[in-house]
Coordinates of C-alpha atoms in Angstrom, one line a residue:
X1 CA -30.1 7.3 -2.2
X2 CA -28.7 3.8 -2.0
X3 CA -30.7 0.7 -3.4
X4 CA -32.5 -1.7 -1.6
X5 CA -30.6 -5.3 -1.2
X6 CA -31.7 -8.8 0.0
X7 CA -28.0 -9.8 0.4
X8 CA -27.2 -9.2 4.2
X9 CA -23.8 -11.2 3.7
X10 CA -21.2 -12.7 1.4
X11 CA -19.6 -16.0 1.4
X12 CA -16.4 -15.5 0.6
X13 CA -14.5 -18.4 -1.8
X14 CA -11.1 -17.2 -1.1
X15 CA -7.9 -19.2 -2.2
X16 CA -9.1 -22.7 -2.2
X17 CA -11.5 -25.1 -0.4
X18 CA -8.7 -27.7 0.2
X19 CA -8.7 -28.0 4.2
X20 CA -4.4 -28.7 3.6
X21 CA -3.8 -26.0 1.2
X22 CA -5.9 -23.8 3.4
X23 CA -3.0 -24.8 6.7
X24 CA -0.3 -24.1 4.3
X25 CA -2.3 -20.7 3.2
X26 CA -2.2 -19.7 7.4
X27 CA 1.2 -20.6 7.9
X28 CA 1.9 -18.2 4.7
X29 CA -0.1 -15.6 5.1
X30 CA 1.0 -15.5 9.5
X31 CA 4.6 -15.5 8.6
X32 CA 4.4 -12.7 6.0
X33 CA 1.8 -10.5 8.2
X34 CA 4.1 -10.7 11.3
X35 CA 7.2 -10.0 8.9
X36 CA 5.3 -6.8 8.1
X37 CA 4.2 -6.2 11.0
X38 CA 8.2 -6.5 12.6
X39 CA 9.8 -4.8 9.6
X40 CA 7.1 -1.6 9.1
X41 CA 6.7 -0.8 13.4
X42 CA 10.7 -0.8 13.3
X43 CA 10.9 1.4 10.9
X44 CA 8.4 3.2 12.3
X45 CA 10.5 3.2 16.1
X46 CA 13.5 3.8 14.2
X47 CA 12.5 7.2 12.5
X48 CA 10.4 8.7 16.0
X49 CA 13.8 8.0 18.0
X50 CA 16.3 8.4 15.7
X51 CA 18.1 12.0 15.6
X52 CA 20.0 11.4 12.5
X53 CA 16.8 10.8 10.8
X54 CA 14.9 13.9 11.0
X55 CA 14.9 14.9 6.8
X56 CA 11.7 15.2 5.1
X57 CA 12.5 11.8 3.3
X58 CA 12.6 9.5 6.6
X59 CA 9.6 11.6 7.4
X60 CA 7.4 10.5 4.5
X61 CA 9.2 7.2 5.0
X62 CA 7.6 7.1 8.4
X63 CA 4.2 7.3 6.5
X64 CA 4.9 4.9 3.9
X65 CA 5.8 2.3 6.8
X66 CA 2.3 3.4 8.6
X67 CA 0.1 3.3 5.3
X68 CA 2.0 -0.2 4.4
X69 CA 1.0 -1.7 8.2
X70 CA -2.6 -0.5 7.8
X71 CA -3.2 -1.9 4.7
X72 CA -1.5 -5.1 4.9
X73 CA -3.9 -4.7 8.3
X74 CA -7.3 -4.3 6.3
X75 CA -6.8 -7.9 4.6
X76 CA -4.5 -9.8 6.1
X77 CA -5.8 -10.4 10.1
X78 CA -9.0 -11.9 8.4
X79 CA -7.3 -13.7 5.6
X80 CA -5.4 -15.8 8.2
X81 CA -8.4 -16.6 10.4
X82 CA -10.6 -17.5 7.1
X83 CA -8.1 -19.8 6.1
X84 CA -8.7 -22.1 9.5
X85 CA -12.8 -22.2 8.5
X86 CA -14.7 -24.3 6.4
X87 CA -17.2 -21.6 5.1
X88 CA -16.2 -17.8 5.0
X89 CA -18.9 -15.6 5.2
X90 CA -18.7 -11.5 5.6
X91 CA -21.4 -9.2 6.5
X92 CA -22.3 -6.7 4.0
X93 CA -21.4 -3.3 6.2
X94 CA -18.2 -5.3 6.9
X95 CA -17.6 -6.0 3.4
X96 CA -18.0 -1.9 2.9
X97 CA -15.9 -1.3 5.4
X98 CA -13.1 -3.2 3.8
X99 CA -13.7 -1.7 0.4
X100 CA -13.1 1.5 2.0
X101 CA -10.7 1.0 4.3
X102 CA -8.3 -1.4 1.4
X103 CA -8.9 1.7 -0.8
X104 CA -8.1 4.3 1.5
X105 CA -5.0 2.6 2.9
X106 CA -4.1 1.5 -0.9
X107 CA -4.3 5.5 -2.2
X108 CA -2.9 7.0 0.9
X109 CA 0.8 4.7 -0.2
X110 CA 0.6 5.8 -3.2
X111 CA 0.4 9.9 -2.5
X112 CA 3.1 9.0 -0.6
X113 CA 5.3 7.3 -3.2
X114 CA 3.9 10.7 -5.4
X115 CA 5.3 13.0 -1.7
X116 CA 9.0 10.5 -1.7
X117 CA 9.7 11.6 -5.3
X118 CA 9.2 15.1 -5.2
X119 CA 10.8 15.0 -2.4
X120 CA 13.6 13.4 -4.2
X121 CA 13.5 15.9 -7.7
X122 CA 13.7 18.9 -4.7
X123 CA 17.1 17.3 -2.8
X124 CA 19.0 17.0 -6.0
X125 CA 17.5 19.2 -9.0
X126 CA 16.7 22.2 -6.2
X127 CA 19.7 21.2 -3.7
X128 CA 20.2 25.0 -2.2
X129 CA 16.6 25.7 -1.8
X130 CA 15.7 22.2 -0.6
X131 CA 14.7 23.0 3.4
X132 CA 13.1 26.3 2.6
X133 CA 10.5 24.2 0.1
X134 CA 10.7 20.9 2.0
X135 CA 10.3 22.7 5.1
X136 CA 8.6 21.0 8.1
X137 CA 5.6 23.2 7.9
X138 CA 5.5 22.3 3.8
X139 CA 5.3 18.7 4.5
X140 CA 2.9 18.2 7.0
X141 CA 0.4 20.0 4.9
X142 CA 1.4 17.7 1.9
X143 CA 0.6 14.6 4.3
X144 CA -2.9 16.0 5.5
X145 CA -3.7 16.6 1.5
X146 CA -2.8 12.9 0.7
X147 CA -5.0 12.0 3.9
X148 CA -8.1 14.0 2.2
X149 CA -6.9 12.7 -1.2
X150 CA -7.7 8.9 -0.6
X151 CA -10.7 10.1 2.2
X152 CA -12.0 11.1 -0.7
X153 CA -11.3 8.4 -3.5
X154 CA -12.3 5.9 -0.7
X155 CA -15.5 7.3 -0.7
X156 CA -16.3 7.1 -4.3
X157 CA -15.1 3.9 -4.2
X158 CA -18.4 3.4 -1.0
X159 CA -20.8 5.3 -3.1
X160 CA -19.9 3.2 -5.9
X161 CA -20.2 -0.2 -4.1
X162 CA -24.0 1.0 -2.6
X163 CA -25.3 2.0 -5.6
X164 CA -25.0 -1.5 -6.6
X165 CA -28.5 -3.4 -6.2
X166 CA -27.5 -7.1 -4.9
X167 CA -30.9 -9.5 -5.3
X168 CA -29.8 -13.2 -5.7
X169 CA -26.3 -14.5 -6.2
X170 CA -23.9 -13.8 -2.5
X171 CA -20.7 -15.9 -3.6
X172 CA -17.6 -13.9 -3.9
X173 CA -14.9 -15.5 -5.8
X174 CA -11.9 -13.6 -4.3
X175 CA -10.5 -13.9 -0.4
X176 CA -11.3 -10.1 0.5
X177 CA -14.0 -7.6 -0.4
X178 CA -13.5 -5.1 -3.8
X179 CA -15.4 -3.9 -6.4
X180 CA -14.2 -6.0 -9.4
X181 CA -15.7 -9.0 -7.3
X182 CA -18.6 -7.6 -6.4
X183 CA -19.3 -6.3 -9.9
X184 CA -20.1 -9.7 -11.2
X185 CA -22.9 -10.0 -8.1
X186 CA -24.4 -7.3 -8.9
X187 CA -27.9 -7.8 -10.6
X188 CA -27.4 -4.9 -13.1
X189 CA -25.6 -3.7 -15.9
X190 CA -22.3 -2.6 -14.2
X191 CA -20.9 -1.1 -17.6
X192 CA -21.0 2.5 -16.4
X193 CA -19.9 1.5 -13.0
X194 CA -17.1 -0.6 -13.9
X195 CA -15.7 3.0 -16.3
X196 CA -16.4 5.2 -13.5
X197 CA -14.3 2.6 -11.5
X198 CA -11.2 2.3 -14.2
X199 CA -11.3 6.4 -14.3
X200 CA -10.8 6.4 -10.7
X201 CA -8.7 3.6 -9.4
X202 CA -6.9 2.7 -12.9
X203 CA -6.3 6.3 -13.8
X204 CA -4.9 7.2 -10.4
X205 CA -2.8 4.4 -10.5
X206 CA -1.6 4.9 -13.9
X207 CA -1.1 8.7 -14.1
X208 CA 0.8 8.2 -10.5
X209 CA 3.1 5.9 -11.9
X210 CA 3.6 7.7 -15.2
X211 CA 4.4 10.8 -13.3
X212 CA 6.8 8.9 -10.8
X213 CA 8.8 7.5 -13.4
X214 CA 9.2 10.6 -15.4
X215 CA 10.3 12.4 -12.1
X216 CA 12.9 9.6 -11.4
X217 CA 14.4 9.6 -15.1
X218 CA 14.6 13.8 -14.0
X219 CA 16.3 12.8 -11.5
X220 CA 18.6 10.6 -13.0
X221 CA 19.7 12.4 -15.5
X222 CA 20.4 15.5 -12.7
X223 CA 23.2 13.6 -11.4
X224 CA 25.5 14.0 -14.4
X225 CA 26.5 16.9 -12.9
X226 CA 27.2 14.9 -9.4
X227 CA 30.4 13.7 -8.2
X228 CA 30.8 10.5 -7.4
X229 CA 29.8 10.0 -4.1
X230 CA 27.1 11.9 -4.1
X231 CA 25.8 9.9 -7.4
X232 CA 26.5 6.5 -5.5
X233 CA 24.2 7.7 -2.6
X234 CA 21.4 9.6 -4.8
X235 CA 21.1 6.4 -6.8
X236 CA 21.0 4.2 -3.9
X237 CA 18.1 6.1 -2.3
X238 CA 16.5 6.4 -6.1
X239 CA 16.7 3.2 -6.5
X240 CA 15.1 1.9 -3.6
X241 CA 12.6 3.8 -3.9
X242 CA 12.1 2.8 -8.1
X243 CA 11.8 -0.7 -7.3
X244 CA 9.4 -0.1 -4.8
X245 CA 7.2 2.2 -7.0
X246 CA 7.4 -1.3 -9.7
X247 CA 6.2 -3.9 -7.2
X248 CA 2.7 -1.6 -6.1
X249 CA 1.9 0.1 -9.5
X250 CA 2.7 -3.0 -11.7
X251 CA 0.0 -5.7 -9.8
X252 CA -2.7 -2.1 -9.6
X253 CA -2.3 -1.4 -13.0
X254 CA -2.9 -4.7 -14.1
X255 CA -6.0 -5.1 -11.8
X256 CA -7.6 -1.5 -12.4
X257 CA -7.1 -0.8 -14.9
X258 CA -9.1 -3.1 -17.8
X259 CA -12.2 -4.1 -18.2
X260 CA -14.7 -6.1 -15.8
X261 CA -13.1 -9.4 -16.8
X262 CA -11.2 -11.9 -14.4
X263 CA -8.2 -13.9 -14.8
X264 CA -6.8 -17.3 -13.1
X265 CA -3.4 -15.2 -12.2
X266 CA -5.5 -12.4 -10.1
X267 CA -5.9 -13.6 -7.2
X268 CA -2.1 -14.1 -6.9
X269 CA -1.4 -10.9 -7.8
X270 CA -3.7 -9.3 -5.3
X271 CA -1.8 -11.5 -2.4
X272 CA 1.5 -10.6 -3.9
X273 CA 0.1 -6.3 -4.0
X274 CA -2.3 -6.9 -0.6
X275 CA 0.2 -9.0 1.3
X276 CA 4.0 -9.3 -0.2
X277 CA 5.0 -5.5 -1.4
X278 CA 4.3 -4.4 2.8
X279 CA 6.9 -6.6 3.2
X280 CA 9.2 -6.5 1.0
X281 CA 9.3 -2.7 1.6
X282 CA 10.7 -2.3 4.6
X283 CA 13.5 -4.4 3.2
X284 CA 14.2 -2.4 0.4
X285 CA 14.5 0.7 2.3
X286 CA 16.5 -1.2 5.0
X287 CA 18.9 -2.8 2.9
X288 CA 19.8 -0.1 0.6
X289 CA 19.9 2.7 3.1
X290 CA 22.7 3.0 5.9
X291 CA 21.1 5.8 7.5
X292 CA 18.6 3.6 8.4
X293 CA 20.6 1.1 9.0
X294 CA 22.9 2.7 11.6
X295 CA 20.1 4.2 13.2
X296 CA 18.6 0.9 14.2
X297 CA 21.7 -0.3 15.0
X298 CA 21.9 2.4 17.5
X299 CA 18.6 2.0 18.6
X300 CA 19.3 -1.7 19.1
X301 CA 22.1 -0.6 21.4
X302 CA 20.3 1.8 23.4
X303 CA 17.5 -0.6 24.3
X304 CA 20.7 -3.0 25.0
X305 CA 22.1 -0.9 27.5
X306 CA 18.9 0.2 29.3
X307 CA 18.1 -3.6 29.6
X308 CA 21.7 -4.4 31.3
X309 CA 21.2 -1.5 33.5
X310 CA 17.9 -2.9 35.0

């Protein structure tokens, strides 16, 4: 049973009020959504044509690249219209809808990081048995469980959110819709709430990036027995992935994980977690991988070839 609210909307505060800092914030924010947008639908296209890329890594990749588009999706579109208004106002069912939707998006990547590195430990601690456990069949059913995983943290992240009473004060000091920000709204004592939200969001992203980082030094330390080849490409793919694992779980961790307290720096770190690290991605995996390289390369040509033929 939710509680009654007078609040029907929020006015959103968002980066600044400066009309010229706002222009500069939409010329930011457009070029980095569109960069996202370019870099994860390649990706995407690369992997669903591609015949070379057809292991259970590219296939979580593909996954990675959609989670990454949706949830740069769930902030940025709005982000870059706000920035052309004077005064930013959100609906509350809208403002719901973007907790669970920034949530869902958010935990769905990182299952899928979780999926990439066990994937990972299975191709070069389990080499011989590595299709019979990574079979197709084994990781579909891994991808549906980290759908039903985040369904369902998404949803306590909702049920959190509604069982806050909001009766005066609509001003949200942040550019987008989360619980930390709408803790301080709240006309009630949001100590319980702000623990039950530090065991869900900052323990999930904690114990995920503990666990990923013991599974890559695994990992690493497997390749001793590597020759050298092989331990130039394992640590290639490793590291891509490493660094990616860094640039999510270090801005979450920070955020999630502490107290109901602000900072100056957070809002900056939720652009650089919300907006930046779906871009940067598909770089890293671009950049660092020559499978995927070669396969847009070829995909390039093909589209090349069917154009000159028309």
């Amino acid at each position: 049973m939710w509680l009654n609210n007078n609040v029907t909307e929020f006015i959103l505060l968002g980066l600044t009020q400066d009309p010229f800092r706002k222009k500069i914030l939409f010329v930011v924010f457009l070029l980095f959504y569109m960069g996202t947008l370019v870099g994860n639908l390649l990706i995407i296209a690369t992997i669903k044509t591609s015949q070379t890329l057809g292991s259970p890594m590219y296939f979580f990749l593909f996954y990675l690249s959609l989670s990454d588009t949706c949830f740069s999706t769930t902030i940025a579109p709005r982000t870059i219209v706000d920035s052309l208004l004077k005064e930013v106002s959100i609906p509350f069912s809208k403002c719901i809808i973007q907790v669970f939707t920034f949530h869902f998006f958010g935990c769905l990547e990182i299952f899928i990081l979780i999926l990439m590195a066990v994937d990972r430990y299975v191709a070069i601690c389990k080499p011989l048995h590595y299709m019979t456990i990574m079979s197709h069949r084994v990781c579909r059913i891994l991808v549906v469980i980290a759908w039903v995983g985040s369904c369902v943290h998404s949803l306590v992240q909702i049920c959190l959110a509604l069982s806050l009473p909001f009766c005066g004060p609509n001003e949200i000091d942040h550019f987008f819709c989360d619980l930390q920000p709408l803790l301080k709204l709240a006309c009630t004592d949001t100590y319980m709430i702000n623990l039950l939200l530090v065991s869900n969001s900052g323990a999930i992203c904690t114990v995920s990036f503990l666990m990923l980082m013991v599974s890559y030094v695994i990992i690493l330390h497997s390749l001793k027995n590597y020759s050298a080849e092989g331990k130039r490409k394992a640590l290639s793919t490793c590291i891509s992935h490493i660094i990616v694992v860094i640039l999510f779980f270090g801005p979450c961790i920070f955020i999630y994980t502490r107290p109901a307290t602000t900072f100056p720096m957070d809002k900056m770190i939720a652009i650089f977690y919300s907006i930046g690290t779906p871009l940067l991605n598909p770089l890293i995996y671009t950049l660092r991988n020559a499978e995927v390289k070669n396969a847009m390369k070829m995909l390039w040509k093909k589209k090349l070839v069917s154009d000159d033929r028309k």
